[in-house]
Amino acid sequence: MAQKGARPYDRIGEQVFAKVDKINAELFTLTYGSIVTQLVKDYEDLGEVNTQLEKMGYNIGVRLIEEFLARSNVGRCADFTETAEVVAKVGFKMFLGITANVTDWDAEKKEFSLVLDDNPLTEFVELPESYNKLWYANILCGVIRGALEMVQMKVEATYVKCVLHGHDASEIRVVLKEILTDEIPASMRDE
Amino acid sequence: MSVPYTFTIVGKNDNPLYEAEFASGVKAKEQAHHLSQFVIHSSIDLVEEAVWKSTAMNLKGVDRFGKSYISSFVTAGHIKFMLLHEKKEEDAIKGFFQDVYELYVKIAINPFYQLNTPITSVAFDSRVKKLGAKYF
């Protein structure tokens, strides 16, 4: 059931992806892998590791959004549903080379799920048994939150399913908390 | 006494990382299992010498024990794959070592796997056993 703006975003995503610089996928995967294992060694509590990954992602997201808007030339989104499509088809494509699918909208169109079939961050990774609480690619949730906050949307993104936990696809639930009106972002306000 | 194929992966400190047996129709006896392990470990010294004499990873036959042969494949990181076998099937063994090597590389890439520690992955175990059935 294609939405009105869905197919153009696929094409935009591919065009932008073709223009950006690429990095070797294994280098990327191994780098992220060592970040996660180091965090696990340092923090020991997996819940804390999840939080740290999300924070790191947030810091990446607030900066990434500039690059994204500059390269992709995507204009203002009319509503949250369009935002979701742009994130899934253009954002993910541009930075990770994959497209995500937007599913499971709630009645008020304030929540949706991003379903990822494969994810370069998790290639070759096998989670040991005691690591059930770890959301390995949680950095992505932070990136989504950081990037959307810079365009005046406060969201919460959390992992609900992950291929490393045995599910067939990974799923991030994104919930719109509020539309911000010209406030100084938290990262600049605190310091 | 027909000894089944015994495959062992040995780490850099002569520590066993993984063991598997492929019985070619004969059930492995407890004694035979310990004997195979002993034989394989005793040939590690020969493997260490042979490594420096050849640039290839597959060292093929390195030792003999009675009627059995021991073949070896050493990875770039000096992880040794040892195989104790009865028949001289160089091609099958070469193919087997290559495929196990690919599986090993995938395990090594896993950020949660510490190199030189025992391999506990169930997926690896079942795939190695399938390879054993395929080649022997």
PDB file of N, CA and C in Angstrom, chain B residues 43-105:
ATOM      1  N   SER B  43      52.018 -34.135  18.008  1.00  0.00           N
ATOM      2  CA  SER B  43      52.552 -33.724  16.705  1.00  0.00           C
ATOM      3  C   SER B  43      52.596 -32.221  16.546  1.00  0.00           C
ATOM      4  N   ILE B  44      52.175 -31.499  17.587  1.00  0.00           N
ATOM      5  CA  ILE B  44      52.179 -30.041  17.469  1.00  0.00           C
ATOM      6  C   ILE B  44      53.590 -29.502  17.285  1.00  0.00           C
ATOM      7  N   ASP B  45      54.566 -30.120  17.952  1.00  0.00           N
ATOM      8  CA  ASP B  45      55.955 -29.656  17.784  1.00  0.00           C
ATOM      9  C   ASP B  45      56.381 -29.722  16.334  1.00  0.00           C
ATOM     10  N   LEU B  46      56.032 -30.833  15.688  1.00  0.00           N
ATOM     11  CA  LEU B  46      56.397 -30.988  14.279  1.00  0.00           C
ATOM     12  C   LEU B  46      55.722 -29.920  13.430  1.00  0.00           C
ATOM     13  N   VAL B  47      54.493 -29.602  13.794  1.00  0.00           N
ATOM     14  CA  VAL B  47      53.776 -28.570  13.040  1.00  0.00           C
ATOM     15  C   VAL B  47      54.495 -27.237  13.179  1.00  0.00           C
ATOM     16  N   GLU B  48      54.894 -26.916  14.405  1.00  0.00           N
ATOM     17  CA  GLU B  48      55.573 -25.643  14.626  1.00  0.00           C
ATOM     18  C   GLU B  48      56.815 -25.529  13.751  1.00  0.00           C
ATOM     19  N   GLU B  49      57.543 -26.644  13.615  1.00  0.00           N
ATOM     20  CA  GLU B  49      58.727 -26.602  12.743  1.00  0.00           C
ATOM     21  C   GLU B  49      58.337 -26.438  11.287  1.00  0.00           C
ATOM     22  N   ALA B  50      57.340 -27.209  10.888  1.00  0.00           N
ATOM     23  CA  ALA B  50      56.959 -27.219   9.478  1.00  0.00           C
ATOM     24  C   ALA B  50      56.431 -25.858   9.033  1.00  0.00           C
ATOM     25  N   VAL B  51      55.845 -25.133   9.966  1.00  0.00           N
ATOM     26  CA  VAL B  51      55.270 -23.834   9.618  1.00  0.00           C
ATOM     27  C   VAL B  51      56.303 -22.914   8.987  1.00  0.00           C
ATOM     28  N   TRP B  52      57.515 -22.942   9.527  1.00  0.00           N
ATOM     29  CA  TRP B  52      58.525 -22.022   9.023  1.00  0.00           C
ATOM     30  C   TRP B  52      59.169 -22.488   7.740  1.00  0.00           C
ATOM     31  N   LYS B  53      58.891 -23.751   7.355  1.00  0.00           N
ATOM     32  CA  LYS B  53      59.521 -24.250   6.143  1.00  0.00           C
ATOM     33  C   LYS B  53      58.649 -24.031   4.910  1.00  0.00           C
ATOM     34  N   SER B  54      57.398 -23.640   5.122  1.00  0.00           N
ATOM     35  CA  SER B  54      56.502 -23.529   3.974  1.00  0.00           C
ATOM     36  C   SER B  54      55.734 -22.216   4.044  1.00  0.00           C
ATOM     37  N   THR B  55      55.430 -21.648   2.871  1.00  0.00           N
ATOM     38  CA  THR B  55      54.653 -20.408   2.888  1.00  0.00           C
ATOM     39  C   THR B  55      53.157 -20.676   2.773  1.00  0.00           C
ATOM     40  N   ALA B  56      52.789 -21.921   2.511  1.00  0.00           N
ATOM     41  CA  ALA B  56      51.362 -22.217   2.365  1.00  0.00           C
ATOM     42  C   ALA B  56      50.742 -22.419   3.737  1.00  0.00           C
ATOM     43  N   MET B  57      49.415 -22.250   3.818  1.00  0.00           N
ATOM     44  CA  MET B  57      48.758 -22.452   5.102  1.00  0.00           C
ATOM     45  C   MET B  57      48.517 -23.925   5.344  1.00  0.00           C
ATOM     46  N   ASN B  58      48.231 -24.651   4.255  1.00  0.00           N
ATOM     47  CA  ASN B  58      47.939 -26.060   4.385  1.00  0.00           C
ATOM     48  C   ASN B  58      49.249 -26.845   4.404  1.00  0.00           C
ATOM     49  N   LEU B  59      49.556 -27.456   5.530  1.00  0.00           N
ATOM     50  CA  LEU B  59      50.812 -28.195   5.634  1.00  0.00           C
ATOM     51  C   LEU B  59      50.645 -29.656   5.246  1.00  0.00           C
ATOM     52  N   LYS B  60      49.439 -30.051   4.975  1.00  0.00           N
ATOM     53  CA  LYS B  60      49.081 -31.426   4.604  1.00  0.00           C
ATOM     54  C   LYS B  60      49.571 -32.406   5.673  1.00  0.00           C
ATOM     55  N   GLY B  61      50.284 -33.429   5.292  1.00  0.00           N
ATOM     56  CA  GLY B  61      50.662 -34.440   6.278  1.00  0.00           C
ATOM     57  C   GLY B  61      51.902 -33.998   7.037  1.00  0.00           C
ATOM     58  N   VAL B  62      51.847 -33.987   8.336  1.00  0.00           N
ATOM     59  CA  VAL B  62      53.021 -33.579   9.108  1.00  0.00           C
ATOM     60  C   VAL B  62      53.595 -34.717   9.943  1.00  0.00           C
ATOM     61  N   ASP B  63      52.753 -35.715  10.233  1.00  0.00           N
ATOM     62  CA  ASP B  63      53.211 -36.750  11.167  1.00  0.00           C
ATOM     63  C   ASP B  63      52.468 -38.047  10.904  1.00  0.00           C
ATOM     64  N   ARG B  64      53.018 -39.117  11.426  1.00  0.00           N
ATOM     65  CA  ARG B  64      52.344 -40.415  11.357  1.00  0.00           C
ATOM     66  C   ARG B  64      52.353 -41.048  12.734  1.00  0.00           C
ATOM     67  N   PHE B  65      51.326 -41.795  13.029  1.00  0.00           N
ATOM     68  CA  PHE B  65      51.307 -42.541  14.285  1.00  0.00           C
ATOM     69  C   PHE B  65      50.751 -43.906  13.973  1.00  0.00           C
ATOM     70  N   GLY B  66      51.602 -44.875  13.906  1.00  0.00           N
ATOM     71  CA  GLY B  66      51.124 -46.204  13.542  1.00  0.00           C
ATOM     72  C   GLY B  66      50.563 -46.144  12.141  1.00  0.00           C
ATOM     73  N   LYS B  67      49.253 -46.422  12.045  1.00  0.00           N
ATOM     74  CA  LYS B  67      48.663 -46.424  10.713  1.00  0.00           C
ATOM     75  C   LYS B  67      47.953 -45.100  10.415  1.00  0.00           C
ATOM     76  N   SER B  68      47.928 -44.215  11.392  1.00  0.00           N
ATOM     77  CA  SER B  68      47.171 -42.973  11.164  1.00  0.00           C
ATOM     78  C   SER B  68      48.072 -41.847  10.714  1.00  0.00           C
ATOM     79  N   TYR B  69      47.484 -40.938   9.995  1.00  0.00           N
ATOM     80  CA  TYR B  69      48.202 -39.755   9.545  1.00  0.00           C
ATOM     81  C   TYR B  69      47.674 -38.543  10.266  1.00  0.00           C
ATOM     82  N   ILE B  70      48.533 -37.554  10.389  1.00  0.00           N
ATOM     83  CA  ILE B  70      48.058 -36.295  10.947  1.00  0.00           C
ATOM     84  C   ILE B  70      48.334 -35.204   9.929  1.00  0.00           C
ATOM     85  N   SER B  71      47.291 -34.499   9.560  1.00  0.00           N
ATOM     86  CA  SER B  71      47.458 -33.376   8.641  1.00  0.00           C
ATOM     87  C   SER B  71      47.162 -32.095   9.377  1.00  0.00           C
ATOM     88  N   SER B  72      47.765 -31.036   8.890  1.00  0.00           N
ATOM     89  CA  SER B  72      47.594 -29.779   9.604  1.00  0.00           C
ATOM     90  C   SER B  72      47.431 -28.596   8.666  1.00  0.00           C
ATOM     91  N   PHE B  73      46.724 -27.600   9.137  1.00  0.00           N
ATOM     92  CA  PHE B  73      46.514 -26.356   8.398  1.00  0.00           C
ATOM     93  C   PHE B  73      46.724 -25.262   9.413  1.00  0.00           C
ATOM     94  N   VAL B  74      47.650 -24.347   9.129  1.00  0.00           N
ATOM     95  CA  VAL B  74      47.919 -23.296  10.116  1.00  0.00           C
ATOM     96  C   VAL B  74      47.485 -21.952   9.556  1.00  0.00           C
ATOM     97  N   THR B  75      46.685 -21.218  10.308  1.00  0.00           N
ATOM     98  CA  THR B  75      46.213 -19.927   9.822  1.00  0.00           C
ATOM     99  C   THR B  75      47.286 -18.870  10.018  1.00  0.00           C
ATOM    100  N   ALA B  76      47.030 -17.701   9.442  1.00  0.00           N
ATOM    101  CA  ALA B  76      47.996 -16.606   9.533  1.00  0.00           C
ATOM    102  C   ALA B  76      48.254 -16.236  10.982  1.00  0.00           C
ATOM    103  N   GLY B  77      47.278 -16.434  11.851  1.00  0.00           N
ATOM    104  CA  GLY B  77      47.448 -16.081  13.253  1.00  0.00           C
ATOM    105  C   GLY B  77      48.000 -17.236  14.066  1.00  0.00           C
ATOM    106  N   HIS B  78      48.546 -18.235  13.386  1.00  0.00           N
ATOM    107  CA  HIS B  78      49.125 -19.415  14.045  1.00  0.00           C
ATOM    108  C   HIS B  78      48.112 -20.213  14.849  1.00  0.00           C
ATOM    109  N   ILE B  79      46.889 -20.248  14.382  1.00  0.00           N
ATOM    110  CA  ILE B  79      45.901 -21.155  14.970  1.00  0.00           C
ATOM    111  C   ILE B  79      45.991 -22.424  14.146  1.00  0.00           C
ATOM    112  N   LYS B  80      46.166 -23.576  14.826  1.00  0.00           N
ATOM    113  CA  LYS B  80      46.421 -24.799  14.077  1.00  0.00           C
ATOM    114  C   LYS B  80      45.186 -25.679  14.005  1.00  0.00           C
ATOM    115  N   PHE B  81      44.822 -26.055  12.774  1.00  0.00           N
ATOM    116  CA  PHE B  81      43.747 -27.039  12.593  1.00  0.00           C
ATOM    117  C   PHE B  81      44.439 -28.378  12.422  1.00  0.00           C
ATOM    118  N   MET B  82      44.125 -29.334  13.288  1.00  0.00           N
ATOM    119  CA  MET B  82      44.779 -30.647  13.189  1.00  0.00           C
ATOM    120  C   MET B  82      43.746 -31.702  12.870  1.00  0.00           C
ATOM    121  N   LEU B  83      44.115 -32.603  11.975  1.00  0.00           N
ATOM    122  CA  LEU B  83      43.188 -33.673  11.634  1.00  0.00           C
ATOM    123  C   LEU B  83      43.904 -35.009  11.704  1.00  0.00           C
ATOM    124  N   LEU B  84      43.332 -35.913  12.473  1.00  0.00           N
ATOM    125  CA  LEU B  84      43.877 -37.265  12.588  1.00  0.00           C
ATOM    126  C   LEU B  84      43.021 -38.164  11.702  1.00  0.00           C
ATOM    127  N   HIS B  85      43.643 -38.858  10.770  1.00  0.00           N
ATOM    128  CA  HIS B  85      42.852 -39.658   9.836  1.00  0.00           C
ATOM    129  C   HIS B  85      43.588 -40.920   9.421  1.00  0.00           C
ATOM    130  N   GLU B  86      42.811 -41.853   8.861  1.00  0.00           N
ATOM    131  CA  GLU B  86      43.393 -43.142   8.473  1.00  0.00           C
ATOM    132  C   GLU B  86      43.845 -43.151   7.029  1.00  0.00           C
ATOM    133  N   LYS B  87      43.000 -42.570   6.171  1.00  0.00           N
ATOM    134  CA  LYS B  87      43.310 -42.672   4.741  1.00  0.00           C
ATOM    135  C   LYS B  87      43.981 -41.388   4.264  1.00  0.00           C
ATOM    136  N   LYS B  88      44.758 -41.547   3.221  1.00  0.00           N
ATOM    137  CA  LYS B  88      45.447 -40.371   2.685  1.00  0.00           C
ATOM    138  C   LYS B  88      44.574 -39.703   1.637  1.00  0.00           C
ATOM    139  N   GLU B  89      43.666 -38.847   2.054  1.00  0.00           N
ATOM    140  CA  GLU B  89      42.803 -38.201   1.055  1.00  0.00           C
ATOM    141  C   GLU B  89      43.141 -36.733   0.980  1.00  0.00           C
ATOM    142  N   GLU B  90      44.209 -36.427   0.319  1.00  0.00           N
ATOM    143  CA  GLU B  90      44.697 -35.045   0.353  1.00  0.00           C
ATOM    144  C   GLU B  90      43.681 -34.023  -0.139  1.00  0.00           C
ATOM    145  N   ASP B  91      42.970 -34.357  -1.222  1.00  0.00           N
ATOM    146  CA  ASP B  91      42.030 -33.380  -1.786  1.00  0.00           C
ATOM    147  C   ASP B  91      40.869 -33.094  -0.858  1.00  0.00           C
ATOM    148  N   ALA B  92      40.313 -34.171  -0.320  1.00  0.00           N
ATOM    149  CA  ALA B  92      39.167 -33.975   0.570  1.00  0.00           C
ATOM    150  C   ALA B  92      39.599 -33.173   1.790  1.00  0.00           C
ATOM    151  N   ILE B  93      40.789 -33.507   2.290  1.00  0.00           N
ATOM    152  CA  ILE B  93      41.263 -32.807   3.477  1.00  0.00           C
ATOM    153  C   ILE B  93      41.532 -31.343   3.165  1.00  0.00           C
ATOM    154  N   LYS B  94      42.085 -31.092   1.983  1.00  0.00           N
ATOM    155  CA  LYS B  94      42.357 -29.698   1.599  1.00  0.00           C
ATOM    156  C   LYS B  94      41.052 -28.913   1.556  1.00  0.00           C
ATOM    157  N   GLY B  95      40.044 -29.497   0.901  1.00  0.00           N
ATOM    158  CA  GLY B  95      38.752 -28.819   0.819  1.00  0.00           C
ATOM    159  C   GLY B  95      38.149 -28.597   2.196  1.00  0.00           C
ATOM    160  N   PHE B  96      38.255 -29.610   3.029  1.00  0.00           N
ATOM    161  CA  PHE B  96      37.719 -29.509   4.386  1.00  0.00           C
ATOM    162  C   PHE B  96      38.386 -28.378   5.148  1.00  0.00           C
ATOM    163  N   PHE B  97      39.716 -28.343   5.102  1.00  0.00           N
ATOM    164  CA  PHE B  97      40.437 -27.293   5.818  1.00  0.00           C
ATOM    165  C   PHE B  97      40.042 -25.907   5.320  1.00  0.00           C
ATOM    166  N   GLN B  98      39.892 -25.771   4.001  1.00  0.00           N
ATOM    167  CA  GLN B  98      39.512 -24.473   3.450  1.00  0.00           C
ATOM    168  C   GLN B  98      38.169 -24.016   3.989  1.00  0.00           C
ATOM    169  N   ASP B  99      37.200 -24.936   3.989  1.00  0.00           N
ATOM    170  CA  ASP B  99      35.870 -24.556   4.439  1.00  0.00           C
ATOM    171  C   ASP B  99      35.841 -24.242   5.932  1.00  0.00           C
ATOM    172  N   VAL B 100      36.573 -25.033   6.694  1.00  0.00           N
ATOM    173  CA  VAL B 100      36.613 -24.746   8.137  1.00  0.00           C
ATOM    174  C   VAL B 100      37.299 -23.406   8.383  1.00  0.00           C
ATOM    175  N   TYR B 101      38.291 -23.122   7.558  1.00  0.00           N
ATOM    176  CA  TYR B 101      38.993 -21.845   7.700  1.00  0.00           C
ATOM    177  C   TYR B 101      38.031 -20.681   7.507  1.00  0.00           C
ATOM    178  N   GLU B 102      37.161 -20.806   6.494  1.00  0.00           N
ATOM    179  CA  GLU B 102      36.186 -19.740   6.280  1.00  0.00           C
ATOM    180  C   GLU B 102      35.267 -19.574   7.477  1.00  0.00           C
ATOM    181  N   LEU B 103      34.829 -20.704   8.039  1.00  0.00           N
ATOM    182  CA  LEU B 103      33.971 -20.622   9.220  1.00  0.00           C
ATOM    183  C   LEU B 103      34.725 -19.984  10.371  1.00  0.00           C
ATOM    184  N   TYR B 104      35.988 -20.348  10.505  1.00  0.00           N
ATOM    185  CA  TYR B 104      36.789 -19.807  11.601  1.00  0.00           C
ATOM    186  C   TYR B 104      36.935 -18.297  11.474  1.00  0.00           C
ATOM    187  N   VAL B 105      37.163 -17.821  10.243  1.00  0.00           N
ATOM    188  CA  VAL B 105      37.323 -16.378  10.035  1.00  0.00           C
ATOM    189  C   VAL B 105      36.068 -15.642  10.468  1.00  0.00           C
TER     190      VAL B 105
END
